[in-house]
């Protein structure tokens, strides 16, 4: 039985901890804050309850596997999952709108044809076919296996872009999300739909490889799921599973350095001056300067480029949720290019894309005469933008509410209280630099969208969570925990799930 120290209590780290404990190891998690869950936070006031991180779950199979492998109770016995249908409603700048059904290719194609005109659905369907090819080509090496030492196989974009002959310029293929939208989807509303998927994951459509097409493919193929009580309930369930497997948690314990002895990780040093010995160390958080004794093998995107964060407005509303209200509505930017210039240029957008979440969940509101609504915007991180500036926070929140009013009838008149959370709060809560939220890993772009590997150059030191392979998002973080557990239990010969 090995002693394992886990740094951080995010979901990826806890997924690794539970699996390692089941394998017979003695696991202790050291968390700098006073609670678990990482980005899966919760804000409550006067009977209103809000998630402060992701609001929906994609690829629930990742967590079904975790619960199957770590105990008798299944995921569905620990939380209540409901498919969100329609999966999303989209309001475009020209005033058109479309509601997309959950996990139904034919339904999506039909809805787009009816809303945007004949042919729009078939173009999107053909795009999803190509996206499915990208998914199948990259799923195993990108998601189900540890990042290989030789990563050249992931430098090439797996998306089979359509070759188009352009006058006097020869044949060209789309290399980025923006080019896929312009050259293959043609309709600016379909392009905005694709851009919106990329932006919601913190990716710049102008630079993200065409392989990002697998993100809408993942959502539209495997569906969007709501966890009753909010996504924090999933963090509660994973934490309880860890406790049931005898994982120990030490809160208020900040790791400041991974100690090294005889050329391998030997434990961690804590901010209070204490030290902990361990046979293996799992880093489940973004490393702060000085934490790691060696430079990581090859920096990932999150180590070399500014990563956006999220701006939230949590609205306590008077008046009940109207019949037929959609759980998730995306109000697309009036000028997507200007928004992208702002977000990835360190500024605030004037008329940003806003995602409106309106869960029909009694646990989120004091009674049926009230409603809890969450507004989310992808924004530049804290630093380039001073998100502690009260005036800026108020002005931007007002602009976000104004955009969301297109989706929620009588929104401004219904507001009882508005709580604003910015990347500055995310940085304080999670320790992520600038309050950044990591994006999923993508193949292509010469490896610039990969993250640090689960193995590190220091034997006995591993990385899990959104800042490591295969990247950010609930599904990807859970996959990282499974990969780390496999590497510790089976050694460097581990090649992922079969």
Tab-separated table of C-alpha atoms in Angstrom:
chain	number	residue	atom	x	y	z
A	1	UNK	CA	0.000	0.000	0.000
A	2	UNK	CA	1.538	3.284	-1.145
A	3	UNK	CA	1.088	6.675	0.496
A	4	UNK	CA	-0.354	9.126	-2.009
A	5	UNK	CA	-0.644	12.890	-1.501
A	6	UNK	CA	-3.105	14.683	-3.773
A	7	UNK	CA	-2.800	18.453	-4.162
A	8	UNK	CA	-6.224	20.027	-4.686
A	9	UNK	CA	-9.789	18.779	-4.255
A	10	UNK	CA	-11.223	19.510	-7.689
A	11	UNK	CA	-13.283	16.846	-9.401
A	12	UNK	CA	-10.366	15.511	-11.456
A	13	UNK	CA	-8.214	15.198	-8.356
A	14	UNK	CA	-11.025	13.545	-6.379
A	15	UNK	CA	-11.686	11.146	-9.265
A	16	UNK	CA	-8.053	10.065	-9.098
A	17	UNK	CA	-8.171	9.838	-5.284
A	18	UNK	CA	-11.244	7.578	-5.232
A	19	UNK	CA	-9.817	5.222	-7.848
A	20	UNK	CA	-6.449	5.028	-6.099
A	21	UNK	CA	-8.070	4.324	-2.737
A	22	UNK	CA	-10.071	1.449	-4.262
A	23	UNK	CA	-6.767	0.044	-5.543
A	24	UNK	CA	-5.600	-0.233	-1.929
A	25	UNK	CA	-3.524	2.917	-1.513
A	26	UNK	CA	-3.628	5.333	1.402
A	27	UNK	CA	-4.733	8.626	-0.105
A	28	UNK	CA	-4.804	12.076	1.495
A	29	UNK	CA	-6.045	15.178	-0.315
A	30	UNK	CA	-4.592	18.584	0.623
A	31	UNK	CA	-6.785	21.527	-0.388
A	32	UNK	CA	-5.820	25.203	0.014
A	33	UNK	CA	-9.429	26.374	0.451
A	34	UNK	CA	-12.042	25.329	2.967
A	35	UNK	CA	-14.027	23.054	0.676
A	36	UNK	CA	-13.885	20.586	-2.216
A	37	UNK	CA	-15.123	20.732	-5.789
A	38	UNK	CA	-12.761	23.220	-7.421
A	39	UNK	CA	-14.753	25.109	-10.052
A	40	UNK	CA	-18.014	23.437	-8.950
A	41	UNK	CA	-18.914	26.131	-6.450
A	42	UNK	CA	-22.273	27.178	-5.085
A	43	UNK	CA	-23.778	30.518	-4.075
A	44	UNK	CA	-26.932	30.662	-1.950
A	45	UNK	CA	-29.005	33.592	-0.717
A	46	UNK	CA	-32.548	33.831	0.653
A	47	UNK	CA	-33.565	30.440	-0.689
A	48	UNK	CA	-31.994	30.959	-4.130
A	49	UNK	CA	-29.179	28.578	-5.087
A	50	UNK	CA	-26.752	28.939	-8.004
A	51	UNK	CA	-23.846	27.027	-9.494
A	52	UNK	CA	-20.761	29.214	-9.871
A	53	UNK	CA	-19.101	26.865	-12.336
A	54	UNK	CA	-20.391	24.614	-15.132
A	55	UNK	CA	-24.167	24.334	-15.242
A	56	UNK	CA	-24.558	21.217	-17.399
A	57	UNK	CA	-22.876	17.835	-17.672
A	58	UNK	CA	-21.697	16.363	-20.967
A	59	UNK	CA	-20.444	12.801	-21.442
A	60	UNK	CA	-21.926	11.518	-18.163
A	61	UNK	CA	-20.418	8.122	-19.034
A	62	UNK	CA	-17.149	9.402	-17.549
A	63	UNK	CA	-18.731	9.720	-14.099
A	64	UNK	CA	-20.831	6.586	-14.518
A	65	UNK	CA	-17.566	4.719	-14.978
A	66	UNK	CA	-16.061	6.391	-11.901
A	67	UNK	CA	-18.952	5.316	-9.696
A	68	UNK	CA	-19.046	1.789	-11.125
A	69	UNK	CA	-15.321	1.357	-10.484
A	70	UNK	CA	-15.340	2.786	-6.935
A	71	UNK	CA	-18.452	1.402	-5.219
A	72	UNK	CA	-21.774	-0.368	-5.363
A	73	UNK	CA	-24.007	2.672	-5.871
A	74	UNK	CA	-24.206	3.903	-9.453
A	75	UNK	CA	-24.035	7.555	-10.452
A	76	UNK	CA	-27.818	7.658	-10.863
A	77	UNK	CA	-28.245	6.294	-7.332
A	78	UNK	CA	-26.189	9.198	-5.992
A	79	UNK	CA	-27.502	12.098	-8.103
A	80	UNK	CA	-30.551	12.687	-10.283
A	81	UNK	CA	-29.681	13.300	-13.947
A	82	UNK	CA	-32.157	14.761	-16.428
A	83	UNK	CA	-31.610	15.262	-20.137
A	84	UNK	CA	-32.159	18.895	-21.090
A	85	UNK	CA	-34.604	19.100	-24.003
A	86	UNK	CA	-34.364	21.218	-26.004
A	87	UNK	CA	-30.626	21.191	-25.431
A	88	UNK	CA	-30.361	24.888	-26.270
A	89	UNK	CA	-32.132	27.814	-27.842
A	90	UNK	CA	-30.132	30.254	-29.965
A	91	UNK	CA	-30.970	33.905	-30.609
A	92	UNK	CA	-28.993	35.384	-33.501
A	93	UNK	CA	-28.102	38.981	-34.263
A	94	UNK	CA	-30.560	39.202	-37.176
A	95	UNK	CA	-33.486	38.302	-34.896
A	96	UNK	CA	-33.889	34.671	-35.956
A	97	UNK	CA	-33.964	31.942	-33.349
A	98	UNK	CA	-33.806	28.164	-33.217
A	99	UNK	CA	-34.254	25.540	-30.512
A	100	UNK	CA	-32.080	22.458	-30.911
A	101	UNK	CA	-33.374	19.133	-29.528
A	102	UNK	CA	-31.189	17.065	-27.250
A	103	UNK	CA	-29.096	14.257	-28.784
A	104	UNK	CA	-31.093	14.041	-32.027
A	105	UNK	CA	-29.193	14.577	-35.271
A	106	UNK	CA	-32.356	14.435	-37.368
A	107	UNK	CA	-34.127	16.777	-34.982
A	108	UNK	CA	-31.310	19.331	-35.147
A	109	UNK	CA	-31.194	19.204	-38.955
A	110	UNK	CA	-34.956	19.702	-39.167
A	111	UNK	CA	-34.978	22.559	-36.657
A	112	UNK	CA	-32.217	24.414	-38.515
A	113	UNK	CA	-33.967	23.982	-41.864
A	114	UNK	CA	-37.219	25.383	-40.458
A	115	UNK	CA	-35.589	28.313	-38.663
A	116	UNK	CA	-32.751	29.319	-40.979
A	117	UNK	CA	-33.981	28.118	-44.350
A	118	UNK	CA	-33.832	24.970	-46.441
A	119	UNK	CA	-30.282	23.627	-46.680
A	120	UNK	CA	-29.019	25.052	-43.397
A	121	UNK	CA	-29.750	21.809	-41.580
A	122	UNK	CA	-28.078	19.623	-44.172
A	123	UNK	CA	-24.925	21.770	-44.117
A	124	UNK	CA	-24.795	21.477	-40.331
A	125	UNK	CA	-25.472	17.733	-40.551
A	126	UNK	CA	-22.657	17.254	-43.061
A	127	UNK	CA	-20.392	19.276	-40.806
A	128	UNK	CA	-21.292	17.006	-37.874
A	129	UNK	CA	-20.441	13.974	-39.998
A	130	UNK	CA	-16.957	15.399	-40.516
A	131	UNK	CA	-16.791	16.322	-36.825
A	132	UNK	CA	-17.665	12.713	-36.010
A	133	UNK	CA	-14.718	11.582	-38.092
A	134	UNK	CA	-12.481	13.945	-36.098
A	135	UNK	CA	-13.932	12.499	-32.879
A	136	UNK	CA	-13.256	8.916	-33.942
A	137	UNK	CA	-9.741	9.712	-35.111
A	138	UNK	CA	-8.717	11.512	-31.940
A	139	UNK	CA	-10.914	10.016	-29.199
A	140	UNK	CA	-8.518	7.333	-28.036
A	141	UNK	CA	-5.138	9.095	-28.287
A	142	UNK	CA	-6.561	12.410	-27.124
A	143	UNK	CA	-9.024	11.386	-24.412
A	144	UNK	CA	-8.515	7.780	-23.357
A	145	UNK	CA	-4.729	7.410	-23.273
A	146	UNK	CA	-1.971	9.197	-21.358
A	147	UNK	CA	-0.279	11.874	-23.439
A	148	UNK	CA	2.600	10.162	-25.264
A	149	UNK	CA	6.163	11.403	-25.052
A	150	UNK	CA	6.209	11.759	-28.816
A	151	UNK	CA	3.254	14.014	-29.473
A	152	UNK	CA	3.734	14.523	-33.172
A	153	UNK	CA	0.792	12.225	-33.878
A	154	UNK	CA	-1.444	14.850	-32.211
A	155	UNK	CA	0.070	17.807	-34.075
A	156	UNK	CA	-2.013	17.010	-37.150
A	157	UNK	CA	-5.619	18.177	-37.257
A	158	UNK	CA	-8.020	15.178	-37.421
A	159	UNK	CA	-10.869	17.213	-38.913
A	160	UNK	CA	-11.382	16.248	-42.601
A	161	UNK	CA	-11.891	19.749	-43.941
A	162	UNK	CA	-13.524	20.107	-47.328
A	163	UNK	CA	-11.069	20.999	-50.072
A	164	UNK	CA	-12.285	23.993	-52.021
A	165	UNK	CA	-10.708	25.432	-55.129
A	166	UNK	CA	-10.414	29.195	-54.922
A	167	UNK	CA	-9.817	31.378	-57.969
A	168	UNK	CA	-6.097	31.984	-58.585
A	169	UNK	CA	-5.200	30.553	-55.164
A	170	UNK	CA	-5.442	26.809	-55.649
A	171	UNK	CA	-7.208	24.395	-53.312
A	172	UNK	CA	-7.697	25.511	-49.724
A	173	UNK	CA	-8.950	23.777	-46.593
A	174	UNK	CA	-10.320	25.270	-43.409
A	175	UNK	CA	-7.715	25.207	-40.652
A	176	UNK	CA	-9.577	27.056	-37.908
A	177	UNK	CA	-13.067	27.142	-36.446
A	178	UNK	CA	-13.701	30.519	-38.072
A	179	UNK	CA	-12.678	29.195	-41.468
A	180	UNK	CA	-14.922	26.143	-41.096
A	181	UNK	CA	-17.813	28.503	-40.418
A	182	UNK	CA	-17.063	30.774	-43.349
A	183	UNK	CA	-16.061	28.174	-45.957
A	184	UNK	CA	-18.140	25.118	-45.068
A	185	UNK	CA	-21.213	26.349	-43.181
A	186	UNK	CA	-21.592	29.526	-45.280
A	187	UNK	CA	-24.565	30.932	-43.339
A	188	UNK	CA	-23.316	33.497	-40.756
A	189	UNK	CA	-25.820	32.168	-38.234
A	190	UNK	CA	-24.416	28.641	-38.542
A	191	UNK	CA	-20.943	30.152	-38.224
A	192	UNK	CA	-22.086	31.985	-35.073
A	193	UNK	CA	-23.459	28.696	-33.728
A	194	UNK	CA	-20.077	27.016	-34.203
A	195	UNK	CA	-18.167	30.034	-32.872
A	196	UNK	CA	-20.404	29.997	-29.811
A	197	UNK	CA	-19.474	26.418	-28.977
A	198	UNK	CA	-15.756	27.261	-29.210
A	199	UNK	CA	-16.084	30.467	-27.204
A	200	UNK	CA	-18.056	28.753	-24.437
A	201	UNK	CA	-15.038	26.497	-23.894
A	202	UNK	CA	-12.662	29.476	-23.846
A	203	UNK	CA	-11.320	28.937	-27.373
A	204	UNK	CA	-10.663	31.698	-29.908
A	205	UNK	CA	-12.516	30.684	-33.108
A	206	UNK	CA	-9.974	32.592	-35.193
A	207	UNK	CA	-7.110	30.454	-33.890
A	208	UNK	CA	-8.625	27.236	-32.536
A	209	UNK	CA	-7.977	24.326	-34.906
A	210	UNK	CA	-10.798	22.896	-36.970
A	211	UNK	CA	-10.629	19.896	-34.621
A	212	UNK	CA	-12.695	21.956	-32.174
A	213	UNK	CA	-15.611	20.668	-34.245
A	214	UNK	CA	-15.604	17.644	-31.957
A	215	UNK	CA	-17.002	19.861	-29.134
A	216	UNK	CA	-20.427	20.468	-30.739
A	217	UNK	CA	-20.310	16.867	-31.947
A	218	UNK	CA	-19.809	15.689	-28.360
A	219	UNK	CA	-22.688	17.788	-27.024
A	220	UNK	CA	-25.136	17.068	-29.834
A	221	UNK	CA	-24.354	13.342	-29.974
A	222	UNK	CA	-24.150	12.425	-26.283
A	223	UNK	CA	-26.511	15.087	-24.972
A	224	UNK	CA	-26.670	17.716	-22.263
A	225	UNK	CA	-27.614	16.667	-18.738
A	226	UNK	CA	-28.743	18.622	-15.682
A	227	UNK	CA	-27.898	17.454	-12.161
A	228	UNK	CA	-30.788	18.059	-9.757
A	229	UNK	CA	-29.773	20.637	-7.186
A	230	UNK	CA	-27.088	21.937	-9.542
A	231	UNK	CA	-23.691	20.662	-10.572
A	232	UNK	CA	-22.404	21.170	-7.048
A	233	UNK	CA	-24.457	18.081	-6.178
A	234	UNK	CA	-22.116	16.065	-8.404
A	235	UNK	CA	-19.114	17.382	-6.482
A	236	UNK	CA	-20.897	16.379	-3.262
A	237	UNK	CA	-21.416	12.869	-4.605
A	238	UNK	CA	-17.779	12.451	-5.683
A	239	UNK	CA	-16.611	13.748	-2.296
A	240	UNK	CA	-18.887	11.314	-0.470
A	241	UNK	CA	-17.576	8.488	-2.627
A	242	UNK	CA	-14.014	9.458	-1.663
A	243	UNK	CA	-14.933	9.418	2.032
A	244	UNK	CA	-16.581	6.022	1.626
A	245	UNK	CA	-13.310	4.719	0.170
A	246	UNK	CA	-11.391	6.114	3.187
A	247	UNK	CA	-9.774	9.034	1.374
A	248	UNK	CA	-8.693	11.650	3.923
A	249	UNK	CA	-9.120	15.389	3.304
A	250	UNK	CA	-7.127	18.203	4.877
A	251	UNK	CA	-8.631	21.615	4.132
A	252	UNK	CA	-6.843	24.937	4.562
A	253	UNK	CA	-3.609	23.146	3.630
A	254	UNK	CA	-1.735	24.941	0.855
A	255	UNK	CA	1.043	22.997	-0.844
A	256	UNK	CA	3.991	25.246	-1.710
A	257	UNK	CA	6.484	22.687	-3.005
A	258	UNK	CA	6.712	19.092	-4.146
A	259	UNK	CA	9.679	17.607	-2.327
A	260	UNK	CA	12.193	15.382	-4.089
A	261	UNK	CA	14.475	12.623	-2.836
A	262	UNK	CA	16.739	10.284	-4.771
A	263	UNK	CA	15.411	11.573	-8.068
A	264	UNK	CA	11.681	11.066	-7.422
A	265	UNK	CA	8.775	12.835	-5.729
A	266	UNK	CA	8.888	12.277	-1.973
A	267	UNK	CA	5.989	14.371	-0.633
A	268	UNK	CA	4.873	17.972	-0.284
A	269	UNK	CA	5.815	20.998	1.800
A	270	UNK	CA	2.942	23.079	3.193
A	271	UNK	CA	2.573	26.817	3.655
A	272	UNK	CA	2.351	26.418	7.445
A	273	UNK	CA	5.855	24.958	7.520
A	274	UNK	CA	4.784	21.333	7.749
A	275	UNK	CA	5.808	18.585	5.381
A	276	UNK	CA	4.177	15.361	4.275
A	277	UNK	CA	5.956	12.268	3.022
A	278	UNK	CA	4.479	10.303	0.127
A	279	UNK	CA	5.384	7.573	-2.334
A	280	UNK	CA	3.432	9.342	-5.087
A	281	UNK	CA	2.175	12.910	-5.491
A	282	UNK	CA	-0.792	13.869	-7.686
A	283	UNK	CA	-1.015	17.536	-8.621
A	284	UNK	CA	-4.677	18.320	-9.216
A	285	UNK	CA	-4.412	22.087	-9.592
A	286	UNK	CA	-2.681	24.668	-11.728
A	287	UNK	CA	0.889	24.820	-10.373
A	288	UNK	CA	1.996	28.056	-8.735
A	289	UNK	CA	5.571	29.286	-9.211
A	290	UNK	CA	7.995	27.224	-7.176
A	291	UNK	CA	5.649	24.320	-6.555
A	292	UNK	CA	7.299	21.896	-8.971
A	293	UNK	CA	10.972	20.982	-8.550
A	294	UNK	CA	11.512	20.511	-12.297
A	295	UNK	CA	10.301	22.201	-15.442
A	296	UNK	CA	7.486	20.292	-17.123
A	297	UNK	CA	8.400	18.407	-20.261
A	298	UNK	CA	6.588	20.452	-22.904
A	299	UNK	CA	4.337	23.346	-22.011
A	300	UNK	CA	0.714	23.118	-22.985
A	301	UNK	CA	-1.559	25.904	-24.153
A	302	UNK	CA	-2.529	26.776	-20.575
A	303	UNK	CA	1.132	27.380	-19.707
A	304	UNK	CA	1.976	29.665	-22.624
A	305	UNK	CA	-1.063	31.766	-23.547
A	306	UNK	CA	-3.612	33.867	-21.647
A	307	UNK	CA	-6.716	31.788	-20.984
A	308	UNK	CA	-10.159	33.426	-20.634
A	309	UNK	CA	-12.329	33.235	-17.555
A	310	UNK	CA	-16.066	33.514	-16.885
A	311	UNK	CA	-18.220	36.454	-15.818
A	312	UNK	CA	-21.402	35.430	-14.002
A	313	UNK	CA	-24.509	37.331	-13.015
A	314	UNK	CA	-26.636	35.314	-10.574
A	315	UNK	CA	-30.179	36.666	-10.642
A	316	UNK	CA	-32.822	36.146	-7.951
A	317	UNK	CA	-36.113	36.887	-9.697
A	318	UNK	CA	-39.662	37.485	-8.544
A	319	UNK	CA	-42.265	35.670	-10.586
A	320	UNK	CA	-42.323	32.037	-11.578
A	321	UNK	CA	-40.720	30.443	-14.620
A	322	UNK	CA	-43.173	30.688	-17.526
A	323	UNK	CA	-44.469	27.581	-19.242
A	324	UNK	CA	-42.255	26.478	-22.096
A	325	UNK	CA	-39.172	28.312	-20.850
A	326	UNK	CA	-35.955	26.777	-22.209
A	327	UNK	CA	-33.259	25.625	-19.799
A	328	UNK	CA	-30.356	27.056	-21.827
A	329	UNK	CA	-30.529	30.005	-24.220
A	330	UNK	CA	-27.529	31.459	-26.025
A	331	UNK	CA	-27.883	35.106	-27.055
A	332	UNK	CA	-25.215	35.464	-29.730
A	333	UNK	CA	-23.016	38.523	-30.102
A	334	UNK	CA	-24.072	41.256	-32.496
A	335	UNK	CA	-20.501	41.378	-33.832
A	336	UNK	CA	-18.711	38.064	-33.133
A	337	UNK	CA	-15.413	39.351	-34.548
A	338	UNK	CA	-15.403	42.375	-32.246
A	339	UNK	CA	-16.214	40.133	-29.283
A	340	UNK	CA	-13.339	37.796	-30.087
A	341	UNK	CA	-10.961	40.747	-30.502
A	342	UNK	CA	-11.984	41.980	-27.047
A	343	UNK	CA	-11.933	38.684	-25.160
A	344	UNK	CA	-8.590	37.530	-26.540
A	345	UNK	CA	-7.147	41.040	-26.619
A	346	UNK	CA	-7.592	41.696	-22.901
A	347	UNK	CA	-10.676	43.947	-23.092
A	348	UNK	CA	-14.410	43.731	-22.431
A	349	UNK	CA	-16.871	43.285	-25.287
A	350	UNK	CA	-19.713	45.775	-25.630
A	351	UNK	CA	-22.394	43.299	-26.723
A	352	UNK	CA	-21.096	39.852	-25.731
A	353	UNK	CA	-22.490	36.383	-26.224
A	354	UNK	CA	-24.529	35.512	-23.120
A	355	UNK	CA	-25.614	32.041	-22.027
A	356	UNK	CA	-28.804	32.096	-19.959
A	357	UNK	CA	-29.482	29.116	-17.675
A	358	UNK	CA	-33.012	28.729	-16.279
A	359	UNK	CA	-33.238	25.339	-14.527
A	360	UNK	CA	-36.723	24.127	-13.667
A	361	UNK	CA	-35.547	22.870	-10.278
A	362	UNK	CA	-37.367	23.547	-6.982
A	363	UNK	CA	-34.034	23.170	-5.158
A	364	UNK	CA	-32.754	26.398	-6.746
A	365	UNK	CA	-35.553	28.741	-5.614
A	366	UNK	CA	-37.512	29.496	-2.437
A	367	UNK	CA	-40.908	28.670	-4.023
A	368	UNK	CA	-42.793	28.496	-7.321
A	369	UNK	CA	-43.285	32.273	-7.328
A	370	UNK	CA	-39.575	32.899	-7.842
A	371	UNK	CA	-36.840	31.856	-10.249
A	372	UNK	CA	-33.049	31.538	-10.130
A	373	UNK	CA	-31.307	32.488	-13.400
A	374	UNK	CA	-27.581	32.373	-14.198
A	375	UNK	CA	-25.984	34.492	-16.926
A	376	UNK	CA	-22.536	33.441	-18.157
A	377	UNK	CA	-20.091	35.245	-20.442
A	378	UNK	CA	-16.608	34.213	-21.574
A	379	UNK	CA	-14.288	37.132	-20.806
A	380	UNK	CA	-10.638	38.090	-20.627
A	381	UNK	CA	-8.914	36.963	-17.404
A	382	UNK	CA	-8.219	39.149	-14.407
A	383	UNK	CA	-5.018	41.073	-15.031
A	384	UNK	CA	-5.512	42.359	-18.568
A	385	UNK	CA	-8.922	43.466	-17.261
A	386	UNK	CA	-9.217	44.717	-13.682
A	387	UNK	CA	-12.236	42.751	-12.569
A	388	UNK	CA	-12.024	44.249	-9.066
A	389	UNK	CA	-13.039	47.683	-10.451
A	390	UNK	CA	-16.562	48.286	-9.048
A	391	UNK	CA	-17.569	50.567	-11.904
A	392	UNK	CA	-16.474	48.108	-14.566
A	393	UNK	CA	-18.250	45.226	-12.839
A	394	UNK	CA	-21.475	47.214	-12.628
A	395	UNK	CA	-21.358	48.445	-16.228
A	396	UNK	CA	-20.565	45.036	-17.665
A	397	UNK	CA	-23.217	43.315	-15.535
A	398	UNK	CA	-25.786	45.829	-16.784
A	399	UNK	CA	-24.789	45.117	-20.405
A	400	UNK	CA	-25.048	41.360	-19.781
A	401	UNK	CA	-28.500	41.725	-18.211
A	402	UNK	CA	-29.586	43.835	-21.171
A	403	UNK	CA	-28.575	41.076	-23.573
A	404	UNK	CA	-30.225	38.375	-21.459
A	405	UNK	CA	-33.489	40.349	-21.442
A	406	UNK	CA	-33.931	39.158	-25.036
A	407	UNK	CA	-34.362	35.644	-23.645
A	408	UNK	CA	-36.201	36.228	-20.355
A	409	UNK	CA	-39.487	38.182	-20.479
A	410	UNK	CA	-39.580	41.245	-18.212
A	411	UNK	CA	-36.150	40.438	-16.807
A	412	UNK	CA	-35.113	43.802	-15.372
A	413	UNK	CA	-38.435	44.385	-13.609
A	414	UNK	CA	-38.238	40.959	-11.942
A	415	UNK	CA	-34.783	41.310	-10.343
A	416	UNK	CA	-34.698	41.052	-6.556
A	417	UNK	CA	-30.937	40.645	-6.271
A	418	UNK	CA	-28.011	40.326	-8.643
A	419	UNK	CA	-24.742	38.749	-7.519
A	420	UNK	CA	-21.744	39.344	-9.779
A	421	UNK	CA	-18.813	36.942	-9.950
A	422	UNK	CA	-15.806	37.601	-12.130
A	423	UNK	CA	-12.445	35.988	-12.889
A	424	UNK	CA	-11.129	37.839	-9.822
A	425	UNK	CA	-13.395	35.722	-7.606
A	426	UNK	CA	-12.480	32.575	-9.530
A	427	UNK	CA	-8.793	33.287	-8.913
A	428	UNK	CA	-9.416	33.756	-5.191
A	429	UNK	CA	-11.556	30.624	-4.892
A	430	UNK	CA	-9.551	28.180	-7.028
A	431	UNK	CA	-6.040	29.636	-7.219
A	432	UNK	CA	-6.145	29.665	-11.036
A	433	UNK	CA	-4.031	32.509	-12.391
A	434	UNK	CA	-6.259	35.359	-13.490
A	435	UNK	CA	-9.333	33.257	-12.789
A	436	UNK	CA	-8.760	31.404	-16.048
A	437	UNK	CA	-10.832	28.344	-16.916
A	438	UNK	CA	-8.905	25.681	-18.894
A	439	UNK	CA	-10.214	24.527	-22.251
A	440	UNK	CA	-10.349	20.894	-23.426
A	441	UNK	CA	-7.296	19.601	-25.269
A	442	UNK	CA	-7.448	19.539	-29.060
A	443	UNK	CA	-5.322	17.822	-31.656
A	444	UNK	CA	-3.919	19.899	-34.486
A	445	UNK	CA	-2.383	23.382	-34.499
A	446	UNK	CA	1.048	21.756	-34.072
A	447	UNK	CA	0.164	20.714	-30.533
A	448	UNK	CA	-0.489	24.241	-29.258
A	449	UNK	CA	-3.857	23.200	-27.780
A	450	UNK	CA	-2.514	20.315	-25.704
A	451	UNK	CA	-1.984	20.407	-21.955
A	452	UNK	CA	0.779	19.087	-19.726
A	453	UNK	CA	0.933	15.297	-19.587
A	454	UNK	CA	-0.316	13.135	-16.720
A	455	UNK	CA	3.222	11.826	-16.288
A	456	UNK	CA	5.925	14.320	-15.423
A	457	UNK	CA	9.718	14.098	-15.805
A	458	UNK	CA	9.947	13.520	-12.049
A	459	UNK	CA	9.119	9.877	-11.215
A	460	UNK	CA	6.298	9.605	-8.707
A	461	UNK	CA	4.734	12.979	-9.684
A	462	UNK	CA	1.540	13.008	-11.745
A	463	UNK	CA	-0.916	15.656	-12.923
A	464	UNK	CA	-4.727	15.464	-12.951
A	465	UNK	CA	-7.558	17.936	-13.481
A	466	UNK	CA	-8.368	20.542	-16.093
A	467	UNK	CA	-4.843	21.961	-16.299
A	468	UNK	CA	-3.451	18.612	-17.415
A	469	UNK	CA	-4.184	16.154	-20.209
A	470	UNK	CA	-6.874	15.873	-21.592
A	471	UNK	CA	-7.835	19.365	-20.442
A	472	UNK	CA	-10.684	21.352	-18.973
A	473	UNK	CA	-14.378	20.621	-18.638
A	474	UNK	CA	-16.079	18.173	-16.327
A	475	UNK	CA	-15.792	15.172	-18.646
A	476	UNK	CA	-12.146	15.784	-19.462
A	477	UNK	CA	-11.209	16.368	-15.826
A	478	UNK	CA	-12.820	13.068	-14.875
A	479	UNK	CA	-10.874	11.326	-17.645
A	480	UNK	CA	-7.621	12.754	-16.275
A	481	UNK	CA	-8.329	11.167	-12.892
A	482	UNK	CA	-8.807	7.772	-14.521
A	483	UNK	CA	-5.556	8.145	-16.483
A	484	UNK	CA	-3.521	9.096	-13.408
A	485	UNK	CA	-4.933	6.204	-11.393
A	486	UNK	CA	-4.044	3.827	-14.212
A	487	UNK	CA	-0.480	5.140	-14.394
A	488	UNK	CA	0.043	4.800	-10.638
A	489	UNK	CA	-1.503	1.338	-10.374
A	490	UNK	CA	-0.176	-0.199	-13.595
A	491	UNK	CA	2.979	1.838	-14.096
A	492	UNK	CA	4.294	3.506	-17.217
A	493	UNK	CA	3.076	0.582	-19.316
A	494	UNK	CA	-0.505	1.734	-18.820
A	495	UNK	CA	-2.063	2.676	-22.153
A	496	UNK	CA	-5.574	3.671	-21.140
A	497	UNK	CA	-8.911	1.909	-20.959
A	498	UNK	CA	-9.540	-0.883	-23.433
